[in-house]
XYZ file of C-alpha atoms in Angstrom:
577
model
C -25.712 13.598 -18.848
C -26.791 13.934 -22.577
C -23.640 10.708 -23.166
C -22.804 7.442 -21.296
C -19.162 6.694 -20.601
C -17.391 3.963 -18.885
C -14.669 4.952 -16.362
C -12.255 2.912 -14.357
C -11.552 3.957 -10.647
C -7.996 3.449 -9.105
C -6.644 3.782 -5.733
C -2.978 3.426 -5.356
C -1.693 0.044 -4.137
C -0.816 -0.108 -0.543
C 1.491 -2.273 1.479
C 4.847 -4.163 1.116
C 5.927 -3.322 -2.063
C 7.781 -6.240 -3.657
C 8.847 -4.185 -6.796
C 10.245 -1.171 -6.507
C 7.808 2.237 -7.459
C 9.902 5.251 -8.345
C 6.826 7.484 -9.369
C 4.274 7.703 -6.697
C 1.559 9.755 -9.615
C 0.689 7.520 -11.916
C -1.470 9.955 -13.540
C 1.316 12.237 -13.903
C 3.009 9.322 -15.804
C 0.225 8.794 -17.931
C 0.117 11.828 -18.859
C 3.230 11.910 -20.896
C 2.666 8.099 -21.896
C -0.654 8.590 -23.380
C 0.616 11.100 -25.923
C 2.967 8.854 -27.434
C 0.839 5.863 -26.657
C -2.517 6.516 -27.956
C -4.080 3.059 -27.035
C -3.083 3.544 -23.257
C -6.300 4.741 -21.315
C -5.766 8.314 -19.815
C -6.558 9.373 -16.522
C -9.020 11.624 -16.471
C -9.107 13.073 -13.171
C -6.484 12.812 -10.241
C -8.345 13.206 -6.608
C -4.980 12.212 -4.876
C -5.903 9.128 -3.082
C -7.963 7.772 -5.859
C -7.935 8.564 -9.547
C -10.622 8.186 -13.003
C -9.393 6.484 -15.799
C -10.619 6.192 -19.395
C -11.988 2.463 -19.627
C -10.726 0.332 -22.914
C -13.386 -2.039 -23.902
C -12.343 -5.768 -24.317
C -11.015 -8.898 -22.259
C -7.804 -9.368 -20.189
C -5.495 -11.750 -21.682
C -5.667 -13.469 -18.540
C -9.469 -14.232 -19.065
C -9.210 -15.158 -22.400
C -5.659 -17.297 -22.237
C -4.664 -17.611 -18.408
C -1.942 -19.741 -19.258
C -1.474 -21.187 -22.598
C 0.618 -20.646 -25.306
C 1.016 -16.898 -27.162
C 0.422 -17.002 -31.258
C 2.958 -14.757 -33.451
C 0.766 -11.892 -33.486
C 0.405 -11.174 -29.813
C 4.087 -11.901 -29.375
C 4.776 -8.975 -32.196
C 2.428 -6.781 -30.480
C 4.121 -6.774 -27.298
C 7.655 -6.377 -29.483
C 6.460 -3.344 -30.943
C 4.897 -2.030 -27.600
C 8.095 -2.183 -26.176
C 9.593 -0.829 -28.942
C 7.240 2.244 -28.873
C 7.856 2.427 -25.080
C 11.553 3.287 -25.523
C 10.363 5.783 -27.614
C 8.905 7.911 -24.829
C 11.191 11.026 -24.486
C 13.318 10.952 -20.967
C 13.326 14.433 -20.919
C 9.068 14.257 -20.336
C 9.463 12.194 -17.980
C 8.835 12.729 -14.028
C 12.026 13.511 -12.105
C 13.685 9.941 -11.054
C 14.523 10.062 -7.100
C 18.102 11.110 -6.210
C 20.736 8.901 -6.793
C 19.025 7.004 -9.500
C 21.379 5.265 -11.965
C 22.168 7.522 -15.256
C 21.273 6.274 -18.490
C 23.921 3.536 -19.850
C 24.718 2.960 -16.201
C 23.269 -1.041 -16.452
C 25.428 -2.092 -13.871
C 24.634 0.057 -11.601
C 20.969 -0.387 -12.240
C 20.978 -4.009 -11.781
C 23.005 -3.211 -8.433
C 20.025 -0.777 -7.328
C 17.427 -3.375 -8.043
C 19.442 -5.992 -6.372
C 20.078 -3.615 -3.454
C 16.041 -2.767 -3.178
C 15.115 -6.376 -2.859
C 17.650 -7.204 0.243
C 16.729 -3.659 2.352
C 13.201 -3.294 1.274
C 11.276 -7.207 0.818
C 14.081 -9.296 2.297
C 15.387 -8.131 5.176
C 12.268 -6.153 6.550
C 10.233 -9.691 6.245
C 12.860 -11.925 7.492
C 11.782 -11.688 11.080
C 8.241 -12.400 10.216
C 9.249 -15.185 7.864
C 12.679 -16.189 9.074
C 11.559 -19.849 9.837
C 9.452 -20.630 6.867
C 12.679 -19.436 4.742
C 15.081 -21.401 6.600
C 13.094 -24.477 6.691
C 12.564 -24.068 2.721
C 16.489 -23.495 2.226
C 16.520 -19.753 2.023
C 19.669 -18.533 3.020
C 19.916 -15.075 5.128
C 22.421 -13.816 2.573
C 21.295 -15.348 -0.074
C 20.516 -11.843 -1.554
C 23.866 -10.739 -0.609
C 25.158 -13.564 -2.266
C 23.656 -13.353 -5.265
C 25.063 -9.764 -6.020
C 28.702 -10.459 -5.381
C 28.508 -13.558 -7.339
C 32.088 -13.651 -8.829
C 30.994 -15.844 -11.706
C 28.614 -13.285 -13.112
C 30.254 -10.751 -15.730
C 29.361 -7.251 -15.480
C 26.487 -5.930 -17.831
C 26.983 -4.355 -21.309
C 26.519 -0.490 -21.251
C 22.980 0.046 -22.491
C 20.813 3.441 -22.998
C 17.992 3.445 -20.755
C 14.217 4.491 -21.660
C 10.568 3.980 -20.411
C 10.331 0.750 -18.922
C 6.207 -0.666 -17.950
C 7.982 -3.788 -15.711
C 4.353 -5.349 -15.722
C 3.466 -6.388 -18.931
C 1.745 -9.993 -17.586
C -1.823 -11.272 -18.889
C -3.592 -9.625 -16.050
C -2.440 -6.055 -17.526
C -2.758 -6.806 -21.344
C -6.391 -5.960 -22.389
C -7.440 -7.333 -26.167
C -10.481 -5.116 -27.729
C -10.803 -6.580 -31.267
C -7.470 -6.677 -32.866
C -5.783 -3.963 -30.729
C -3.596 -4.635 -27.759
C -3.666 -2.320 -25.125
C -1.177 -2.400 -21.951
C -2.832 -1.047 -18.833
C -1.951 -0.210 -15.152
C 1.477 1.480 -15.166
C 1.727 2.342 -11.577
C 5.212 0.331 -11.428
C 6.973 1.996 -14.553
C 10.657 2.917 -13.684
C 13.159 4.309 -15.723
C 16.268 2.203 -17.031
C 17.481 -0.886 -18.863
C 15.466 -2.276 -21.583
C 16.805 -6.089 -20.869
C 15.134 -5.768 -17.231
C 11.250 -4.775 -18.896
C 11.966 -7.764 -21.608
C 13.291 -10.219 -18.603
C 10.373 -9.499 -16.558
C 7.622 -9.746 -19.380
C 9.511 -13.397 -20.451
C 9.123 -14.390 -16.797
C 5.863 -13.194 -15.719
C 3.820 -14.322 -18.887
C 4.819 -17.882 -18.076
C 6.555 -18.447 -21.445
C 8.258 -21.748 -22.317
C 11.837 -21.744 -23.506
C 10.834 -21.788 -27.020
C 8.347 -19.425 -26.601
C 11.120 -16.902 -24.605
C 13.371 -17.391 -27.205
C 11.218 -16.739 -29.880
C 10.095 -13.225 -27.809
C 13.150 -12.219 -27.644
C 14.065 -12.303 -31.146
C 11.005 -10.181 -31.951
C 11.734 -7.992 -29.471
C 15.182 -7.534 -30.672
C 14.076 -6.930 -34.624
C 11.188 -4.450 -33.165
C 13.453 -2.422 -31.411
C 16.225 -2.023 -34.403
C 13.455 -1.106 -36.815
C 12.283 1.559 -34.317
C 16.030 2.627 -34.375
C 16.867 1.518 -30.897
C 19.461 -1.395 -32.018
C 21.975 0.282 -28.932
C 19.471 -1.207 -26.652
C 19.925 -4.545 -27.642
C 23.591 -4.130 -27.207
C 25.089 -7.469 -25.169
C 21.633 -9.076 -25.518
C 22.890 -12.753 -25.349
C 24.758 -12.920 -22.264
C 23.032 -9.664 -20.138
C 19.452 -10.864 -20.718
C 20.513 -14.414 -18.920
C 21.599 -12.285 -15.891
C 18.462 -10.035 -15.835
C 16.190 -13.731 -16.199
C 18.329 -14.898 -13.366
C 17.614 -11.423 -10.823
C 13.905 -12.127 -11.957
C 14.159 -15.512 -10.688
C 16.230 -14.845 -7.567
C 13.988 -11.949 -6.355
C 10.717 -13.743 -6.855
C 11.036 -16.508 -4.722
C 10.495 -14.366 -1.678
C 7.118 -12.682 -2.547
C 5.903 -15.823 -3.738
C 6.968 -17.718 -0.479
C 5.120 -15.096 1.482
C 2.144 -14.584 -0.869
C 1.389 -18.738 -0.761
C 1.740 -18.586 3.014
C -0.295 -15.573 3.618
C -2.801 -16.686 0.879
C -3.445 -20.222 3.216
C -7.198 -19.891 5.194
C -7.576 -19.868 8.723
C -9.236 -22.847 8.518
C -6.384 -24.589 6.129
C -6.473 -28.255 5.193
C -4.255 -30.375 3.806
C -5.257 -29.590 -0.010
C -4.320 -26.080 0.968
C -1.204 -26.947 2.433
C -0.153 -29.113 -0.521
C -1.502 -26.348 -3.404
C 0.682 -23.801 -1.367
C 3.526 -26.011 -1.541
C 3.649 -26.759 -5.144
C 4.041 -22.935 -5.741
C 6.598 -22.285 -3.576
C 8.427 -25.188 -4.665
C 7.979 -23.914 -8.448
C 9.560 -20.314 -7.157
C 12.259 -22.691 -5.378
C 13.085 -24.868 -8.573
C 13.473 -21.709 -10.836
C 15.922 -19.697 -8.078
C 18.222 -22.604 -6.974
C 20.362 -21.865 -9.808
C 20.791 -17.810 -9.217
C 20.996 -18.221 -5.366
C 23.385 -21.241 -5.370
C 20.684 -22.884 -2.943
C 22.428 -26.324 -1.339
C 19.122 -28.160 -2.256
C 15.595 -27.592 -3.277
C 13.278 -29.312 -1.073
C 10.842 -31.605 -1.810
C 6.750 -30.742 -1.639
C 6.216 -32.597 1.290
C 8.816 -30.721 3.496
C 7.369 -27.463 2.038
C 3.923 -28.475 3.056
C 5.189 -29.118 6.293
C 7.279 -26.086 6.540
C 4.123 -24.022 5.504
C 1.779 -25.712 8.223
C 4.806 -24.685 10.763
C 4.527 -21.382 10.046
C 0.919 -21.148 9.857
C 0.297 -22.623 13.278
C 2.325 -20.257 14.706
C 1.795 -17.449 17.514
C 3.277 -14.954 15.527
C 1.047 -15.475 12.396
C -2.160 -16.124 14.822
C -1.729 -12.433 15.752
C -0.659 -11.006 12.681
C -3.200 -12.928 10.376
C -6.078 -10.831 12.306
C -4.458 -7.703 11.215
C -4.088 -8.680 7.310
C -4.850 -6.002 5.148
C -5.630 -7.278 1.495
C -3.756 -4.848 -1.089
C -3.884 -6.709 -4.295
C -4.937 -4.810 -7.131
C -7.740 -5.841 -9.769
C -8.158 -3.836 -13.428
C -11.885 -3.937 -13.000
C -12.325 -7.414 -14.523
C -11.646 -9.492 -11.462
C -8.080 -10.307 -12.350
C -5.275 -9.794 -9.731
C -2.160 -8.116 -9.727
C 1.138 -10.404 -9.463
C 3.133 -7.406 -7.612
C 1.796 -6.878 -4.392
C 1.819 -9.225 -1.468
C -1.022 -9.158 1.232
C 0.630 -7.061 3.385
C -0.523 -8.098 7.573
C 1.328 -5.324 10.135
C 4.119 -7.628 11.055
C 6.415 -5.256 10.152
C 9.548 -4.645 12.664
C 7.356 -1.217 13.642
C 4.925 -3.538 14.935
C 7.211 -6.012 16.546
C 8.395 -3.382 18.735
C 5.384 -2.298 19.229
C 4.237 -6.091 20.765
C 7.705 -5.585 22.949
C 6.571 -2.194 24.583
C 3.422 -3.256 25.142
C 4.488 -5.769 27.145
C 3.995 -3.850 30.200
C 0.857 -2.853 29.946
C -0.076 -1.702 33.654
C 3.010 0.669 32.932
C 1.333 2.198 29.982
C -0.587 4.998 28.959
C -3.369 4.291 25.577
C -4.808 7.636 24.595
C -7.612 7.394 21.827
C -9.208 9.455 19.267
C -12.754 9.191 19.864
C -14.631 9.542 16.129
C -12.872 6.599 14.535
C -11.181 4.179 16.565
C -13.862 4.232 19.167
C -17.230 5.281 17.101
C -18.180 6.748 13.605
C -19.999 9.619 14.842
C -21.309 10.759 11.739
C -21.590 7.977 9.508
C -22.601 7.997 5.834
C -21.440 12.233 5.717
C -24.435 13.298 8.216
C -22.230 15.780 9.423
C -22.965 17.942 6.423
C -26.063 18.985 8.123
C -24.004 19.766 11.214
C -21.585 21.950 8.849
C -24.364 23.512 7.075
C -26.169 24.443 10.660
C -22.946 26.460 11.401
C -22.800 28.083 7.707
C -26.271 29.464 8.444
C -25.364 30.857 11.423
C -22.340 32.724 10.029
C -24.802 33.738 7.356
C -27.250 35.203 9.901
C -24.719 37.426 11.051
C -23.524 38.862 7.774
C -20.435 36.862 7.581
C -21.108 34.092 5.287
C -18.905 36.121 2.740
C -15.848 35.511 4.746
C -16.326 31.332 3.949
C -13.743 30.633 1.581
C -15.283 28.208 -1.362
C -14.037 25.014 0.621
C -15.567 25.875 3.502
C -18.749 26.542 1.801
C -18.509 23.062 0.592
C -17.168 21.162 3.457
C -19.037 18.645 5.331
C -16.574 18.755 8.277
C -18.480 21.538 10.572
C -14.754 21.614 12.291
C -13.581 23.393 9.523
C -16.297 26.353 9.742
C -15.404 26.765 13.304
C -11.406 27.030 12.767
C -12.472 29.494 9.611
C -14.184 31.686 12.129
C -11.932 31.804 14.687
C -9.044 32.931 12.201
C -10.913 35.672 11.148
C -10.804 38.918 12.780
C -14.846 39.563 12.563
C -15.938 35.730 12.719
C -13.876 35.477 16.406
C -16.842 36.829 17.959
C -18.999 33.947 16.859
C -17.222 31.473 18.085
C -18.543 30.314 21.314
C -22.109 30.323 19.589
C -20.758 28.324 16.976
C -19.165 26.283 19.062
C -22.268 25.219 21.417
C -24.311 24.696 18.318
C -21.534 22.050 17.019
C -21.525 20.606 20.193
C -25.651 20.113 20.256
C -24.727 18.651 16.872
C -22.268 15.745 18.070
C -24.333 15.430 21.637
C -27.392 14.302 19.384
C -25.229 12.313 17.079
C -23.587 10.588 19.969
C -27.126 8.518 20.038
C -27.062 7.201 17.057
C -23.042 6.890 16.720
C -22.162 3.430 15.263
C -19.592 1.357 17.613
C -16.051 0.667 15.786
C -15.401 -3.389 16.108
C -13.243 -4.644 18.938
C -13.230 -0.721 20.723
C -15.383 -1.609 23.792
C -13.415 -4.868 24.104
C -9.881 -3.233 23.976
C -10.752 -0.367 26.151
C -12.031 -2.892 28.912
C -8.831 -5.086 27.750
C -6.696 -2.146 28.700
C -8.659 -1.164 31.444
C -8.332 -4.500 33.116
C -4.695 -5.068 32.599
C -3.934 -1.677 34.827
C -3.239 0.357 31.739
C -4.396 4.066 32.035
C -6.511 5.004 29.294
C -7.770 8.559 27.914
C -10.056 10.008 25.049
C -8.373 12.743 23.303
C -10.294 14.461 20.529
C -11.496 17.654 18.719
C -14.986 16.554 19.411
C -16.970 18.076 22.270
C -16.383 16.122 25.888
C -19.963 16.164 26.400
C -20.606 14.245 23.191
C -18.356 11.545 24.331
C -19.399 11.413 27.866
C -22.676 10.676 26.226
C -21.598 7.929 24.308
C -19.498 6.520 26.521
C -22.279 6.406 28.684
C -24.264 4.682 26.206
C -21.755 1.974 25.899
C -21.218 1.555 29.198
C -17.940 2.807 28.915
C -17.433 5.872 30.912
C -16.349 4.667 34.142
C -13.372 2.810 32.377
C -11.876 6.365 31.422
C -13.785 8.274 34.518
C -12.488 12.279 34.120
C -10.052 11.338 31.615
C -11.666 12.845 28.374
C -10.157 15.532 26.835
C -11.253 17.187 23.905
C -12.503 20.715 22.655
C -11.843 23.967 24.428
C -12.845 27.545 23.659
C -9.753 27.474 21.454
C -10.022 26.130 18.237
C -7.094 26.849 17.955
C -5.881 24.425 20.060
C -7.745 21.223 18.334
C -5.435 18.958 16.583
C -2.747 18.882 15.063
C -1.997 20.897 18.033
C -1.138 18.280 20.713
C -3.083 20.409 23.538
C -5.475 17.702 24.161
C -2.682 14.503 24.238
C -0.609 16.957 26.456
C -3.602 17.785 29.066
C -4.290 13.735 28.924
C -0.452 12.947 29.728
C -0.215 15.506 32.530
C -3.784 14.410 34.314
C -2.399 10.371 33.960
C 0.880 10.772 35.404
C 2.363 9.935 32.415
C 5.366 10.516 30.418
C 5.315 10.468 26.526
C 7.568 7.837 26.166
C 5.264 5.594 27.596
C 2.144 6.757 25.678
C 0.511 5.169 22.711
C -2.162 7.406 20.500
C -4.816 5.119 18.618
C -6.013 8.024 15.886
C -7.361 7.928 12.075
C -6.266 10.893 10.540
C -2.996 12.731 9.592
C -3.763 15.213 11.990
C -3.938 12.708 14.743
C -0.641 11.661 13.601
C 0.480 15.188 13.979
C -0.202 15.908 17.025
C 1.185 12.629 18.458
C 4.532 13.219 16.571
C 4.470 16.768 18.570
C 3.779 15.552 22.101
C 6.096 12.442 21.515
C 4.014 9.706 21.761
C 4.061 6.378 19.807
C 1.121 5.821 17.050
C -0.803 3.491 15.614
C -3.385 4.793 12.852
C -6.491 3.219 12.651
C -8.814 3.001 9.188
C -12.038 0.905 8.701
C -11.156 -0.150 5.419
C -7.853 0.134 2.822
C -9.352 3.216 1.074
C -8.882 5.116 4.746
C -5.034 3.932 5.416
C -3.569 5.403 2.118
C -3.582 9.282 3.303
C -2.350 7.346 6.590
C 0.533 5.832 5.401
C 1.207 8.678 3.015
C 1.473 11.022 6.009
C 4.115 8.640 7.738
C 2.532 6.298 9.784
C 4.512 3.446 10.295
C 1.495 0.679 11.763
C -1.715 1.169 10.159
C -4.306 -1.481 11.163
C -7.956 -1.933 9.957
C -9.357 -3.735 12.570
C -8.279 -3.678 16.097
C -8.206 -7.182 16.587
C -4.298 -7.124 16.770
C -4.124 -4.491 19.619
C -6.729 -6.907 21.312
C -4.834 -10.405 21.389
C -1.332 -8.184 22.269
C -3.216 -7.001 25.335
C -4.866 -10.182 26.291
C -2.054 -12.783 25.596
C 1.143 -10.542 25.190
C 3.368 -10.855 21.977
C 4.860 -13.774 20.462
């Protein structure tokens, strides 16, 4: 190109949400925001599971001033930012979730936030962190008691506006004298005092700075014509601050525990205990905690949790989901999300009776990488060439002419009245390419160990795949795993319409193994695998070799997604905790 430009590529945060996200498309929101806040980097292109954004030069505030005092000029810039954000027209914002509180319903908005903390943060993680929470004094009814506190007055009604909710040092870029607030994925529509409160807490202001920032915020809102948004400021800001301290104690405790290295020493536990104690002290009054334990007691609680069998099992499946802004700074609003959710606990219990179970493996992904680094493109081109040789190239869509997946070409011809005559020849050519690829396929780490462990414990196993059974057999023989599966390889037939997401291969496997759907589990790596499993009525575990691959699986509805097979190996070998 005749010019050079810097861009920032972003993938959606994935994992346990500790703050709500009501708009899943940051790009859609930015198309509105950047019309009114022109300094905010716009989204250049949205590709679904990642997006490309304009890049603003400069340094993050967390880099130039990680925790020190903030001067008045910068505070004024923040105040003006909040006032300008409040001016983004509500009618231009993306639709809110059904049942979202209406403008002015400030108490309903706070109640929604409290319910989210209980239902999406505290309750789902209670089982996993229960011993830790109890050991540090966080009661199981802490959130519900906070909501129903009779001593807390009802909030004043205020007009709603767009809220960033995440204005902290890592999300602020200083470019010369300009202040740019980036990363809008956690923006919501609601009470403006909530945005101010999250800013005051996450910036780490001391009491004097909080007071100064509040005054500047109020003055800026009045100047911008939003005086009605400052109603009840003196009483209601304290309530939102209490909520912010109360809700943050859960992710802060979980983050401190999960960030501990596997080989933690006393210094690691002491440092983690300092973070937990700070969160507990701030939450003590809002949550009416009976007492705040000292750092020695918290360190002991962290050691006990860290040494527990549940942590050893789940830590191996941890998925790092912290987001960075490209400058090496880490977001505060997501914790690392292992698969230790209720769904994984249920799976652990289900796998207890291994000998009664049936596990169905997809081939390309959970067992190996058949076409690493896009090498399937050559096979897809060979199929296209065959189609063109028969004068049918013009019947391929633009998408199929560009695809690197040969299955797309096969499906397209099967669905075309004239192309059906080529299906057998195309399938044979595809099989030839897959068998050749089986000789160089990369084994999925842990796959062989898991297969042999399941077989050793009497579990019935099979391969269910869209690939040719000949290619599967060639790979399994190469890896000395063919005997483990025996004849139970169910792959592509002469009917491409029966490829997944059709459950045909799963149904054939279940029938041959004599297994009911309730006793079966499928391990797959695509949304079509999930759909096939759902149609067959079998449980599903999503496997993704990295977090980028995990995003579409979660988006499709997979409840358990792992980026390593180790937790399943641990379950089979040692049983659930």
